[in-house]
CSV table of C-alpha atoms and ligand atoms in Angstrom, one decimal:
chain,number,residue,atom,x,y,z
A,1,MET,CA,-65.1,17.2,41.2
A,2,THR,CA,-63.1,14.4,42.6
A,3,ILE,CA,-64.1,10.8,43.4
A,4,ARG,CA,-63.4,11.5,47.1
A,5,TYR,CA,-66.8,13.3,47.6
A,6,LEU,CA,-68.8,10.5,46.0
A,7,PRO,CA,-69.5,8.2,48.9
A,8,VAL,CA,-70.2,11.1,51.2
A,9,SER,CA,-72.7,12.8,49.0
A,10,LEU,CA,-74.6,9.6,48.3
A,11,PHE,CA,-75.9,9.4,51.9
A,12,PRO,CA,-79.1,11.4,52.4
A,13,GLY,CA,-78.7,14.2,54.9
A,14,ALA,CA,-75.0,14.2,54.4
A,15,PRO,CA,-73.4,17.6,54.5
A,16,SER,CA,-72.7,17.7,50.7
A,17,TRP,CA,-76.3,17.0,49.6
A,18,ARG,CA,-75.7,19.6,46.9
A,19,TRP,CA,-73.0,17.4,45.3
A,20,CYS,CA,-75.5,14.5,45.3
A,21,GLN,CA,-77.9,16.6,43.3
A,22,VAL,CA,-75.3,17.5,40.8
A,23,MET,CA,-74.4,13.8,40.4
A,24,LEU,CA,-78.0,12.9,40.0
A,25,ALA,CA,-78.4,15.5,37.3
A,26,LEU,CA,-75.3,14.2,35.5
A,27,LEU,CA,-76.3,10.5,35.8
A,28,PRO,CA,-78.4,10.4,32.6
A,29,LEU,CA,-75.4,11.8,30.7
A,30,LEU,CA,-73.3,8.9,32.0
A,31,LEU,CA,-75.9,6.3,31.2
A,32,PHE,CA,-77.1,7.8,27.8
A,33,PRO,CA,-74.1,9.5,26.2
A,34,LYS,CA,-76.2,10.5,23.2
A,35,LEU,CA,-78.0,13.1,25.1
A,36,ALA,CA,-74.7,14.9,25.6
A,37,LEU,CA,-74.3,15.3,21.8
A,38,ALA,CA,-74.3,18.8,20.4
A,39,ALA,CA,-77.2,18.1,18.0
A,40,GLN,CA,-79.8,15.6,17.0
A,41,VAL,CA,-81.0,15.3,13.4
A,42,ASP,CA,-84.8,15.6,14.0
A,43,ASN,CA,-85.9,15.6,10.4
A,44,VAL,CA,-84.4,15.5,6.8
A,45,ARG,CA,-86.1,17.2,3.9
A,46,LEU,CA,-85.3,16.8,0.2
A,47,TRP,CA,-86.2,19.1,-2.7
A,48,ALA,CA,-85.5,17.7,-6.2
A,49,ALA,CA,-85.1,20.3,-9.0
A,50,PRO,CA,-84.1,19.6,-12.6
A,51,ASP,CA,-80.6,21.1,-12.1
A,52,HIS,CA,-80.0,20.5,-8.4
A,53,ALA,CA,-81.1,18.7,-5.2
A,54,ARG,CA,-81.3,20.3,-1.8
A,55,LEU,CA,-81.1,18.3,1.3
A,56,VAL,CA,-82.0,20.1,4.6
A,57,PHE,CA,-81.2,18.6,8.0
A,58,ASP,CA,-83.3,20.0,10.8
A,59,LEU,CA,-81.1,20.0,13.8
A,60,SER,CA,-81.7,20.4,17.6
A,61,GLY,CA,-78.6,22.6,17.8
A,62,HIS,CA,-75.7,23.9,15.8
A,63,ALA,CA,-73.4,21.2,14.3
A,64,GLU,CA,-70.3,21.4,12.2
A,65,ALA,CA,-70.4,19.3,9.0
A,66,ASP,CA,-67.9,17.9,6.6
A,67,VAL,CA,-69.2,17.0,3.1
A,68,PHE,CA,-67.2,15.2,0.5
A,69,ILE,CA,-67.5,12.9,-2.6
A,70,LEU,CA,-66.3,9.3,-2.7
A,71,ASP,CA,-66.0,7.3,-5.9
A,72,GLY,CA,-66.5,3.7,-6.9
A,73,PRO,CA,-69.5,3.7,-6.5
A,74,ARG,CA,-70.1,7.4,-6.5
A,75,ARG,CA,-71.5,8.7,-3.2
A,76,LEU,CA,-71.7,11.8,-1.1
A,77,VAL,CA,-70.7,11.6,2.5
A,78,ILE,CA,-72.0,14.0,5.1
A,79,ASP,CA,-70.3,13.9,8.5
A,80,LEU,CA,-71.8,15.7,11.4
A,81,ASP,CA,-69.6,16.1,14.5
A,82,ASP,CA,-71.2,15.4,17.9
A,83,SER,CA,-74.5,14.4,16.4
A,84,GLY,CA,-77.1,11.7,16.5
A,85,LEU,CA,-80.0,10.6,14.3
A,86,ASN,CA,-83.5,11.1,15.7
A,87,THR,CA,-85.5,10.4,12.5
A,88,GLU,CA,-86.0,7.7,9.9
A,89,LEU,CA,-84.0,8.3,6.8
A,90,SER,CA,-85.8,5.6,4.8
A,91,ALA,CA,-88.9,7.8,4.9
A,92,LEU,CA,-87.2,10.3,2.5
A,93,ASN,CA,-88.8,10.4,-0.9
A,94,LEU,CA,-85.8,10.4,-3.4
A,95,ASP,CA,-87.9,10.6,-6.5
A,96,GLY,CA,-86.5,13.0,-9.2
A,97,SER,CA,-83.2,13.4,-7.4
A,98,ALA,CA,-79.8,12.0,-8.2
A,99,ILE,CA,-79.9,10.2,-4.9
A,100,THR,CA,-80.6,6.5,-5.2
A,101,ALA,CA,-80.2,5.4,-1.6
A,102,VAL,CA,-79.4,6.8,1.9
A,103,ARG,CA,-77.5,5.1,4.7
A,104,SER,CA,-76.4,6.3,8.1
A,105,GLY,CA,-74.0,5.2,10.7
A,106,VAL,CA,-72.1,6.2,13.8
A,107,ARG,CA,-68.6,7.7,13.2
A,108,ASP,CA,-65.8,8.0,15.8
A,109,GLY,CA,-68.2,7.1,18.7
A,110,ASN,CA,-70.2,10.3,18.7
A,111,GLY,CA,-70.4,11.5,15.2
A,112,LEU,CA,-73.1,10.9,12.6
A,113,ARG,CA,-72.2,9.8,9.0
A,114,VAL,CA,-74.9,10.0,6.3
A,115,VAL,CA,-74.0,8.4,3.0
A,116,LEU,CA,-76.0,9.2,-0.2
A,117,GLU,CA,-75.6,6.9,-3.2
A,118,LEU,CA,-75.7,8.9,-6.4
A,119,SER,CA,-76.8,8.2,-9.9
A,120,ARG,CA,-74.8,11.0,-11.5
A,121,GLU,CA,-72.0,13.5,-10.9
A,122,VAL,CA,-72.8,16.3,-8.4
A,123,GLU,CA,-71.0,19.4,-7.2
A,124,PRO,CA,-71.8,19.6,-3.4
A,125,ARG,CA,-72.0,22.8,-1.4
A,126,HIS,CA,-73.1,23.1,2.2
A,127,PHE,CA,-73.8,25.7,4.8
A,128,THR,CA,-75.6,26.0,8.2
A,129,LEU,CA,-78.5,28.3,9.0
A,130,PRO,CA,-79.5,29.7,12.4
A,131,PRO,CA,-83.1,29.3,13.7
A,132,ASN,CA,-85.8,31.5,12.2
A,133,ASP,CA,-89.6,31.9,12.7
A,134,GLN,CA,-90.3,28.5,11.1
A,135,TYR,CA,-87.3,26.3,11.6
A,136,GLY,CA,-84.5,25.7,14.1
A,137,HIS,CA,-80.8,25.1,13.3
A,138,ARG,CA,-80.3,23.6,9.8
A,139,LEU,CA,-77.6,22.1,7.7
A,140,VAL,CA,-78.2,22.6,4.0
A,141,VAL,CA,-76.5,20.4,1.5
A,142,ASP,CA,-76.9,21.5,-2.2
A,143,MET,CA,-76.0,19.1,-5.0
A,144,GLU,CA,-75.6,21.0,-8.3
A,145,TYR,CA,-75.8,18.8,-11.4
A,146,PRO,CA,-73.0,19.9,-13.7
A,147,GLY,CA,-74.3,20.5,-17.3
A,148,GLU,CA,-77.9,20.9,-16.2
A,149,SER,CA,-77.6,24.2,-14.5
A,150,ALA,CA,-79.6,27.0,-15.9
A,151,VAL,CA,-76.8,29.4,-14.9
A,152,GLU,CA,-74.0,27.4,-16.5
A,153,ASN,CA,-73.4,30.3,-19.0
A,154,PRO,CA,-74.9,33.4,-17.6
A,155,ILE,CA,-75.3,35.8,-20.5
A,156,ASP,CA,-74.8,39.4,-20.0
A,157,PRO,CA,-78.1,41.0,-20.9
A,158,ILE,CA,-76.5,44.0,-22.6
A,159,GLU,CA,-74.4,41.7,-24.7
A,160,ALA,CA,-77.5,39.8,-25.7
A,161,MET,CA,-79.3,42.9,-26.7
A,162,ILE,CA,-76.4,44.2,-28.7
A,163,ARG,CA,-76.1,40.9,-30.4
A,164,GLU,CA,-79.8,40.8,-31.3
A,165,GLN,CA,-79.7,44.4,-32.6
A,166,GLU,CA,-76.7,43.5,-34.8
A,167,ILE,CA,-78.5,40.5,-36.2
A,168,ILE,CA,-81.5,42.7,-37.0
A,169,ALA,CA,-79.2,45.3,-38.6
A,170,ASN,CA,-77.5,42.6,-40.7
A,171,ARG,CA,-80.8,41.2,-41.8
A,172,GLY,CA,-82.0,44.7,-42.7
A,173,ARG,CA,-78.9,45.2,-44.9
A,174,SER,CA,-79.4,42.0,-46.9
A,175,GLU,CA,-83.1,42.7,-47.3
A,176,GLY,CA,-82.1,46.2,-48.6
A,177,ALA,CA,-79.9,44.6,-51.2
A,178,GLU,CA,-82.6,42.3,-52.2
A,179,SER,CA,-85.1,45.0,-52.9
A,180,ALA,CA,-82.8,46.7,-55.4
A,181,PRO,CA,-81.1,43.7,-57.1
A,182,ARG,CA,-78.1,44.2,-59.2
A,183,VAL,CA,-77.4,41.9,-62.1
A,184,ASP,CA,-73.8,41.1,-61.3
A,185,ALA,CA,-72.7,37.8,-59.9
A,186,GLU,CA,-71.8,39.2,-56.5
A,187,SER,CA,-75.4,40.0,-55.8
A,188,ALA,CA,-76.5,36.4,-56.3
A,189,VAL,CA,-76.4,35.6,-52.6
A,190,ALA,CA,-78.2,38.8,-51.6
A,191,SER,CA,-81.0,38.2,-54.2
A,192,GLN,CA,-81.8,34.7,-53.0
A,193,PRO,CA,-85.4,34.4,-51.9
A,194,ALA,CA,-86.1,35.8,-48.4
A,195,ALA,CA,-85.9,33.3,-45.6
A,196,PRO,CA,-89.4,32.1,-44.7
A,197,HIS,CA,-91.1,33.9,-41.9
A,198,PRO,CA,-90.2,32.1,-38.6
A,199,ARG,CA,-93.8,32.2,-37.4
A,200,ARG,CA,-92.5,31.4,-34.0
A,201,ASP,CA,-94.6,31.0,-30.8
A,202,ILE,CA,-94.8,33.8,-28.3
A,203,ILE,CA,-93.1,32.4,-25.2
A,204,ILE,CA,-94.7,33.1,-21.9
A,205,ALA,CA,-92.5,32.3,-18.8
A,206,ILE,CA,-94.7,31.3,-15.9
A,207,ASP,CA,-93.1,31.6,-12.5
A,208,PRO,CA,-94.9,30.0,-9.6
A,209,GLY,CA,-93.6,31.9,-6.6
A,210,HIS,CA,-91.6,30.3,-3.7
A,211,GLY,CA,-91.3,26.5,-3.6
A,212,GLY,CA,-89.3,23.8,-1.8
A,213,GLU,CA,-88.3,24.9,1.7
A,214,ASP,CA,-89.8,28.3,1.1
A,215,PRO,CA,-93.6,27.8,1.5
A,216,GLY,CA,-94.4,31.5,1.0
A,217,ALA,CA,-97.3,32.9,3.0
A,218,ILE,CA,-99.4,30.5,5.0
A,219,GLY,CA,-103.2,31.0,5.4
A,220,PRO,CA,-105.1,30.7,8.6
A,221,GLY,CA,-106.4,27.3,7.4
A,222,GLY,CA,-102.8,26.1,6.7
A,223,THR,CA,-102.9,26.7,2.9
A,224,ARG,CA,-99.4,27.2,1.6
A,225,GLU,CA,-98.8,29.9,-1.0
A,226,LYS,CA,-96.3,27.8,-2.9
A,227,ASP,CA,-99.0,25.1,-3.5
A,228,VAL,CA,-101.9,27.4,-4.7
A,229,VAL,CA,-99.7,29.4,-6.9
A,230,MET,CA,-98.4,26.2,-8.5
A,231,GLU,CA,-102.0,25.1,-9.3
A,232,ILE,CA,-102.9,28.5,-10.8
A,233,SER,CA,-99.7,28.5,-12.8
A,234,ARG,CA,-100.4,25.0,-14.2
A,235,ARG,CA,-103.8,26.1,-15.3
A,236,LEU,CA,-102.3,29.2,-16.9
A,237,GLN,CA,-99.7,26.9,-18.6
A,238,ARG,CA,-102.5,24.8,-20.1
A,239,LEU,CA,-104.3,27.9,-21.5
A,240,VAL,CA,-101.1,29.3,-23.0
A,241,ASP,CA,-100.1,26.0,-24.6
A,242,GLY,CA,-103.6,25.5,-25.9
A,243,ALA,CA,-103.6,28.8,-27.7
A,244,GLU,CA,-102.2,28.9,-31.3
A,245,GLY,CA,-99.1,31.0,-31.5
A,246,PHE,CA,-98.3,30.8,-27.8
A,247,ARG,CA,-96.0,28.5,-25.7
A,248,ALA,CA,-95.6,28.3,-22.0
A,249,VAL,CA,-92.3,27.8,-20.1
A,250,MET,CA,-92.5,26.9,-16.5
A,251,ILE,CA,-89.8,28.6,-14.5
A,252,ARG,CA,-90.4,26.3,-11.5
A,253,ASP,CA,-91.9,23.0,-12.5
A,254,GLY,CA,-92.0,21.2,-9.1
A,255,ASP,CA,-91.8,21.7,-5.4
A,256,TYR,CA,-88.3,23.1,-5.2
A,257,TYR,CA,-86.8,26.5,-4.6
A,258,ILE,CA,-85.1,28.6,-7.3
A,259,GLY,CA,-83.2,31.8,-6.5
A,260,LEU,CA,-84.8,35.0,-7.7
A,261,ARG,CA,-82.0,36.0,-10.0
A,262,GLN,CA,-82.0,32.5,-11.5
A,263,ARG,CA,-85.7,32.8,-12.3
A,264,THR,CA,-85.0,35.8,-14.6
A,265,ARG,CA,-82.0,34.0,-16.1
A,266,ILE,CA,-84.1,31.0,-17.0
A,267,ALA,CA,-86.7,33.3,-18.6
A,268,ARG,CA,-83.9,34.8,-20.7
A,269,GLU,CA,-82.4,31.4,-21.6
A,270,GLN,CA,-85.8,30.3,-22.8
A,271,LYS,CA,-86.1,33.5,-24.8
A,272,ALA,CA,-89.3,34.5,-23.1
A,273,ASP,CA,-91.4,37.3,-24.5
A,274,PHE,CA,-93.1,37.9,-21.2
A,275,PHE,CA,-92.5,36.8,-17.6
A,276,VAL,CA,-95.3,36.5,-15.0
A,277,SER,CA,-94.6,35.6,-11.4
A,278,ILE,CA,-97.7,34.2,-9.6
A,279,HIS,CA,-98.1,34.8,-5.9
A,280,ALA,CA,-100.7,35.1,-3.1
A,281,ASP,CA,-100.5,38.0,-0.7
A,282,ALA,CA,-100.5,37.9,3.1
A,283,PHE,CA,-101.0,40.6,5.7
A,284,ASN,CA,-100.9,40.5,9.4
A,285,SER,CA,-104.6,41.2,9.7
A,286,PRO,CA,-107.3,39.0,8.1
A,287,ARG,CA,-109.2,41.8,6.5
A,288,PRO,CA,-107.4,42.8,3.3
A,289,ASN,CA,-108.4,40.9,0.2
A,290,GLY,CA,-108.4,41.1,-3.6
A,291,SER,CA,-105.9,40.8,-6.5
A,292,SER,CA,-103.0,43.2,-7.3
A,293,VAL,CA,-100.7,43.5,-10.3
A,294,TYR,CA,-97.1,44.8,-9.9
A,295,ALA,CA,-94.6,46.0,-12.4
A,296,LEU,CA,-91.1,47.1,-11.6
A,297,SER,CA,-90.8,50.6,-10.1
A,298,GLN,CA,-89.0,53.3,-12.0
A,299,ARG,CA,-86.5,53.6,-9.1
A,300,GLY,CA,-86.0,49.8,-9.1
A,301,ALA,CA,-85.5,50.0,-12.9
A,302,THR,CA,-83.0,52.8,-12.6
A,303,SER,CA,-80.9,51.3,-9.9
A,304,GLU,CA,-81.0,48.0,-11.8
A,305,THR,CA,-79.7,49.8,-14.9
A,306,ALA,CA,-76.7,51.0,-12.9
A,307,GLN,CA,-76.2,47.5,-11.5
A,308,TRP,CA,-76.4,45.6,-14.8
A,309,LEU,CA,-74.1,48.2,-16.3
A,310,ALA,CA,-71.6,47.8,-13.5
A,311,ALA,CA,-71.8,44.0,-13.7
A,312,SER,CA,-71.4,44.0,-17.4
A,313,GLU,CA,-68.5,46.4,-17.2
A,314,ASN,CA,-66.8,43.9,-14.9
A,315,GLN,CA,-67.5,41.1,-17.3
A,316,ALA,CA,-66.6,42.9,-20.4
A,317,ASP,CA,-63.0,41.5,-20.4
A,318,LEU,CA,-64.3,38.0,-20.2
A,319,ILE,CA,-67.1,38.3,-22.8
A,320,GLY,CA,-65.3,40.7,-25.2
A,321,GLY,CA,-63.5,38.3,-27.4
A,322,VAL,CA,-65.7,35.2,-27.3
A,323,ASP,CA,-67.3,35.5,-30.7
A,324,GLY,CA,-64.6,37.4,-32.5
A,325,ASN,CA,-67.3,39.5,-34.2
A,326,LEU,CA,-68.7,41.0,-31.0
A,327,SER,CA,-66.7,43.0,-28.5
A,328,LEU,CA,-68.2,45.0,-25.7
A,329,ASN,CA,-65.0,46.8,-25.3
A,330,ASP,CA,-65.5,48.7,-28.5
A,331,LYS,CA,-69.0,49.8,-27.7
A,332,ASP,CA,-69.1,53.3,-26.4
A,333,GLU,CA,-69.9,53.3,-22.7
A,334,VAL,CA,-72.4,56.1,-22.9
A,335,LEU,CA,-74.1,54.5,-25.8
A,336,ARG,CA,-74.4,51.3,-23.9
A,337,GLY,CA,-75.9,53.2,-21.0
A,338,VAL,CA,-78.4,55.0,-23.2
A,339,LEU,CA,-79.3,51.7,-25.0
A,340,LEU,CA,-80.0,50.0,-21.7
A,341,ASP,CA,-82.0,52.9,-20.4
A,342,LEU,CA,-84.1,53.0,-23.5
A,343,THR,CA,-84.6,49.2,-23.4
A,344,MET,CA,-85.6,49.2,-19.8
A,345,THR,CA,-88.0,52.1,-20.3
A,346,ALA,CA,-89.6,50.3,-23.3
A,347,THR,CA,-89.8,47.1,-21.3
A,348,LEU,CA,-91.3,48.9,-18.4
A,349,ASN,CA,-93.9,50.5,-20.7
A,350,ASP,CA,-94.8,47.1,-22.1
A,351,SER,CA,-95.0,45.7,-18.6
A,352,LEU,CA,-97.4,48.4,-17.5
A,353,ALA,CA,-99.5,48.0,-20.7
A,354,ILE,CA,-99.8,44.2,-20.2
A,355,GLY,CA,-100.4,44.8,-16.5
A,356,GLY,CA,-103.3,47.1,-17.3
A,357,GLN,CA,-104.9,44.5,-19.5
A,358,VAL,CA,-104.5,41.8,-16.9
A,359,LEU,CA,-105.8,44.0,-14.1
A,360,ASP,CA,-108.9,44.8,-16.3
A,361,GLN,CA,-109.6,41.1,-16.7
A,362,LEU,CA,-108.9,40.1,-13.1
A,363,GLY,CA,-111.3,42.8,-12.0
A,364,ARG,CA,-114.1,40.8,-13.7
A,365,VAL,CA,-113.5,37.7,-11.6
A,366,ASN,CA,-112.2,39.0,-8.3
A,367,ARG,CA,-112.2,42.1,-6.2
A,368,LEU,CA,-109.2,44.3,-6.9
A,369,HIS,CA,-107.0,45.2,-4.0
A,370,ARG,CA,-105.5,48.0,-6.0
A,371,SER,CA,-107.3,49.4,-9.1
A,372,ARG,CA,-104.1,50.3,-11.0
A,373,VAL,CA,-100.8,48.6,-11.7
A,374,GLU,CA,-98.6,49.0,-8.7
A,375,GLN,CA,-94.9,49.4,-9.0
A,376,ALA,CA,-92.3,48.0,-6.7
A,377,GLY,CA,-88.7,46.8,-6.8
A,378,PHE,CA,-89.3,43.0,-6.9
A,379,MET,CA,-86.1,41.2,-7.9
A,380,VAL,CA,-87.9,38.9,-10.3
A,381,LEU,CA,-89.2,41.9,-12.3
A,382,LYS,CA,-85.7,43.2,-13.1
A,383,SER,CA,-85.1,41.7,-16.5
A,384,PRO,CA,-83.9,44.6,-18.6
A,385,ASP,CA,-85.6,43.4,-21.8
A,386,ILE,CA,-88.4,41.0,-20.9
A,387,PRO,CA,-91.7,42.7,-19.9
A,388,SER,CA,-92.5,41.2,-16.4
A,389,LEU,CA,-95.4,41.3,-14.0
A,390,LEU,CA,-95.9,39.9,-10.5
A,391,ILE,CA,-99.5,39.0,-9.8
A,392,GLU,CA,-100.8,38.7,-6.2
A,393,THR,CA,-103.8,36.6,-7.0
A,394,GLY,CA,-105.4,37.2,-3.6
A,395,PHE,CA,-104.8,37.4,0.1
A,396,ILE,CA,-104.2,34.0,1.5
A,397,SER,CA,-104.3,35.6,5.0
A,398,ASN,CA,-108.0,36.4,4.5
A,399,PRO,CA,-110.0,33.3,5.5
A,400,GLU,CA,-112.6,33.7,2.8
A,401,GLU,CA,-110.1,34.4,0.1
A,402,GLU,CA,-107.9,31.5,1.3
A,403,ARG,CA,-110.9,29.2,0.8
A,404,ARG,CA,-111.5,30.5,-2.7
A,405,LEU,CA,-107.8,30.3,-3.7
A,406,ARG,CA,-108.0,26.6,-3.0
A,407,GLU,CA,-111.1,26.1,-5.3
A,408,GLY,CA,-110.3,24.8,-8.8
A,409,GLY,CA,-113.1,26.9,-10.3
A,410,HIS,CA,-111.6,30.1,-8.9
A,411,GLN,CA,-108.1,29.1,-9.8
A,412,GLN,CA,-109.3,28.6,-13.3
A,413,LYS,CA,-110.9,32.0,-13.5
A,414,LEU,CA,-107.8,33.7,-12.2
A,415,ALA,CA,-105.7,31.8,-14.8
A,416,GLU,CA,-108.1,32.6,-17.6
A,417,SER,CA,-108.2,36.3,-16.8
A,418,ILE,CA,-104.4,36.5,-16.6
A,419,PHE,CA,-104.2,34.8,-20.0
A,420,ALA,CA,-107.0,37.0,-21.5
A,421,GLY,CA,-105.0,40.1,-20.5
A,422,LEU,CA,-101.7,39.0,-21.8
A,423,SER,CA,-103.0,37.5,-25.1
A,424,GLU,CA,-105.0,40.7,-25.7
A,425,HIS,CA,-101.8,42.7,-25.5
A,426,PHE,CA,-99.8,40.3,-27.7
A,427,ARG,CA,-102.5,40.1,-30.3
A,428,ARG,CA,-102.4,43.8,-30.6
A,429,ASN,CA,-98.6,44.0,-30.4
A,430,PRO,CA,-97.1,40.7,-31.7
A,431,PRO,CA,-93.3,40.4,-31.8
A,432,PRO,CA,-92.1,40.7,-35.4
A,433,ALA,CA,-91.0,37.1,-35.9
A,434,SER,CA,-94.1,35.6,-34.3
A,435,LEU,CA,-96.9,33.6,-35.9
A,436,LEU,CA,-99.4,36.2,-34.7
A,437,ALA,CA,-97.4,39.0,-36.5
A,438,TRP,CA,-97.3,36.8,-39.6
A,439,GLN,CA,-101.0,36.3,-39.5
A,440,ARG,CA,-101.7,40.0,-39.0
A,441,ASP,CA,-99.4,41.0,-41.8
A,442,ASN,CA,-100.8,38.4,-44.2
A,443,GLN,CA,-104.2,39.7,-43.8
A,444,ARG,CA,-102.8,43.0,-44.9
A,445,SER,CA,-100.9,41.7,-47.9
A,446,PRO,CA,-102.3,42.4,-51.4
A,447,ALA,CA,-103.3,38.7,-51.7
A,448,GLY,CA,-105.1,38.8,-48.4
A,449,ASP,CA,-106.8,42.1,-49.0
A,450,GLU,CA,-109.5,40.7,-51.2
A,451,TYR,CA,-113.1,40.0,-50.4
A,452,ARG,CA,-115.6,37.8,-52.3
A,453,ILE,CA,-119.1,39.2,-52.1
A,454,GLN,CA,-121.6,37.0,-50.3
A,455,PRO,CA,-125.4,37.1,-50.6
A,456,GLY,CA,-126.9,40.0,-48.6
A,457,ASP,CA,-123.7,42.1,-48.7
A,458,THR,CA,-123.9,45.8,-49.3
A,459,LEU,CA,-121.0,48.1,-50.3
A,460,SER,CA,-121.4,50.2,-47.2
A,461,GLY,CA,-121.5,47.1,-45.0
A,462,ILE,CA,-118.3,45.7,-46.6
A,463,ALA,CA,-116.6,49.1,-46.3
A,464,SER,CA,-117.4,49.5,-42.6
A,465,HIS,CA,-116.5,45.9,-41.9
A,466,HIS,CA,-113.0,46.5,-43.3
A,467,GLY,CA,-112.7,50.0,-41.8
A,468,VAL,CA,-112.5,51.9,-45.2
A,469,PRO,CA,-114.6,54.7,-46.5
A,470,VAL,CA,-117.1,53.6,-49.2
A,471,GLY,CA,-115.6,56.1,-51.6
A,472,ARG,CA,-112.1,54.6,-51.4
A,473,LEU,CA,-113.6,51.1,-51.8
A,474,LYS,CA,-115.3,52.1,-54.9
A,475,GLN,CA,-112.3,53.9,-56.2
A,476,ALA,CA,-110.0,51.0,-55.6
A,477,ASN,CA,-112.4,48.7,-57.6
A,478,GLU,CA,-113.3,51.3,-60.3
A,479,LEU,CA,-116.9,51.0,-59.4
A,480,ASN,CA,-119.1,53.8,-60.7
A,481,GLY,CA,-122.4,52.9,-59.1
A,482,ASP,CA,-123.5,51.0,-56.0
A,483,VAL,CA,-124.3,47.8,-57.9
A,484,ILE,CA,-122.4,44.7,-56.8
A,485,ARG,CA,-122.9,41.0,-57.5
A,486,VAL,CA,-122.5,37.9,-55.5
A,487,GLY,CA,-119.2,36.2,-56.2
A,488,GLN,CA,-117.5,39.4,-57.3
A,489,VAL,CA,-114.1,39.9,-55.8
A,490,LEU,CA,-113.3,43.3,-54.4
A,491,ARG,CA,-109.9,44.7,-53.6
A,492,ILE,CA,-109.8,46.1,-50.1
A,493,PRO,CA,-107.5,49.2,-50.0
A,494,ARG,CA,-105.3,49.6,-46.9
A,495,SER,CA,-106.9,51.9,-44.3
B,501,ZN,ZN1,-95.3,35.3,-2.6
């Protein structure tokens, strides 16, 4: 368009009325240049995790960004081309993040600059996301905190297992030497008293599903899965921490997102004995309801075996020499495959056993959506050596169940039944170094296998209480008749 048409077109009824319309349409752009910008920042959301912060800019359109660090004082600069600010940055809650203040300004006339003042060193990463069902265009800025990351030193699970097996094997050797002591000086080290039993806690990794910008399923009443599963998880955490011999580790401990792989890595880092991911189901019809329990599917386990194996093969060069005493390169490849398969099969069997106990308990407080442990290829269940379950506590898409999932009383019952199921399993099958194993074994030691007769006791009563035949009880205590006396100490033979 040239300026020559302008005076003509501005007269009503003039031949080029169309040009006038075009001009009128363009007028706001001339008066308010901001409307011509590629994108407006409509909202900014911040998720603060212990090892990173994620800042999400909700944009009205796609925008290119430049993100860089400036020092003295340390700050992160986010430049958005052709963009304006349509929200109040001061409303952002910075609690728990490395960001101490946020400022913004106009850059080069039509660009937006956002400056974050930082309390610590960060490693920034950024990417844009296209619109989805829930959000429009987004710019995501991640700030990793060096040294805090749970994935700073990802350990190859096979390496870890081999390392553990070697430690057990070495311990076995020194214990063997101790049981047959030699009198020469060289055996002095081996014949030192055995190290005290570690009596360690059984560690339960609790993974509240979703979090941060991932709300999970949303109920018809607006309940977000990430919130109710956090409340159930915290209740479970209190039950676990309140039980002697157990300790809880929260995989997600706030409203932020953690990648699925990283959830299993944290569990491994925390040396978890068991991993449980807490969720609430949703379906596209309101009818389905009830709880379900999932373990990894055999197919998921099998393909995961191949994947871990491939990944560890690729890492072998890196890991091989680290400790000097452990090299993956000298482990026979087939043996490694077999070892991993056996471990994953054993882990899966444990998962199914615990799942059965949990399902049994859940069935007492809630309808069961599925009456047996289901199996699926969920990513968070793919730890090769940590028994893992995913529990769908109920259907948040069912209005009645959504209401119950919000109730503290119901949340508590769900948490209690999950804990009852898993503690039942671990009381029966405590890990060797655990306090529970020590307690069980101590009751079976000669010193513990004694019973002082109380008033009203009978020989047959004592025998059945300890699960031994009366004849063996009498034999072990050289009793000829059935006469016993109060205060007498009986030796209880092992059953
Ligand atoms: Zn979920």
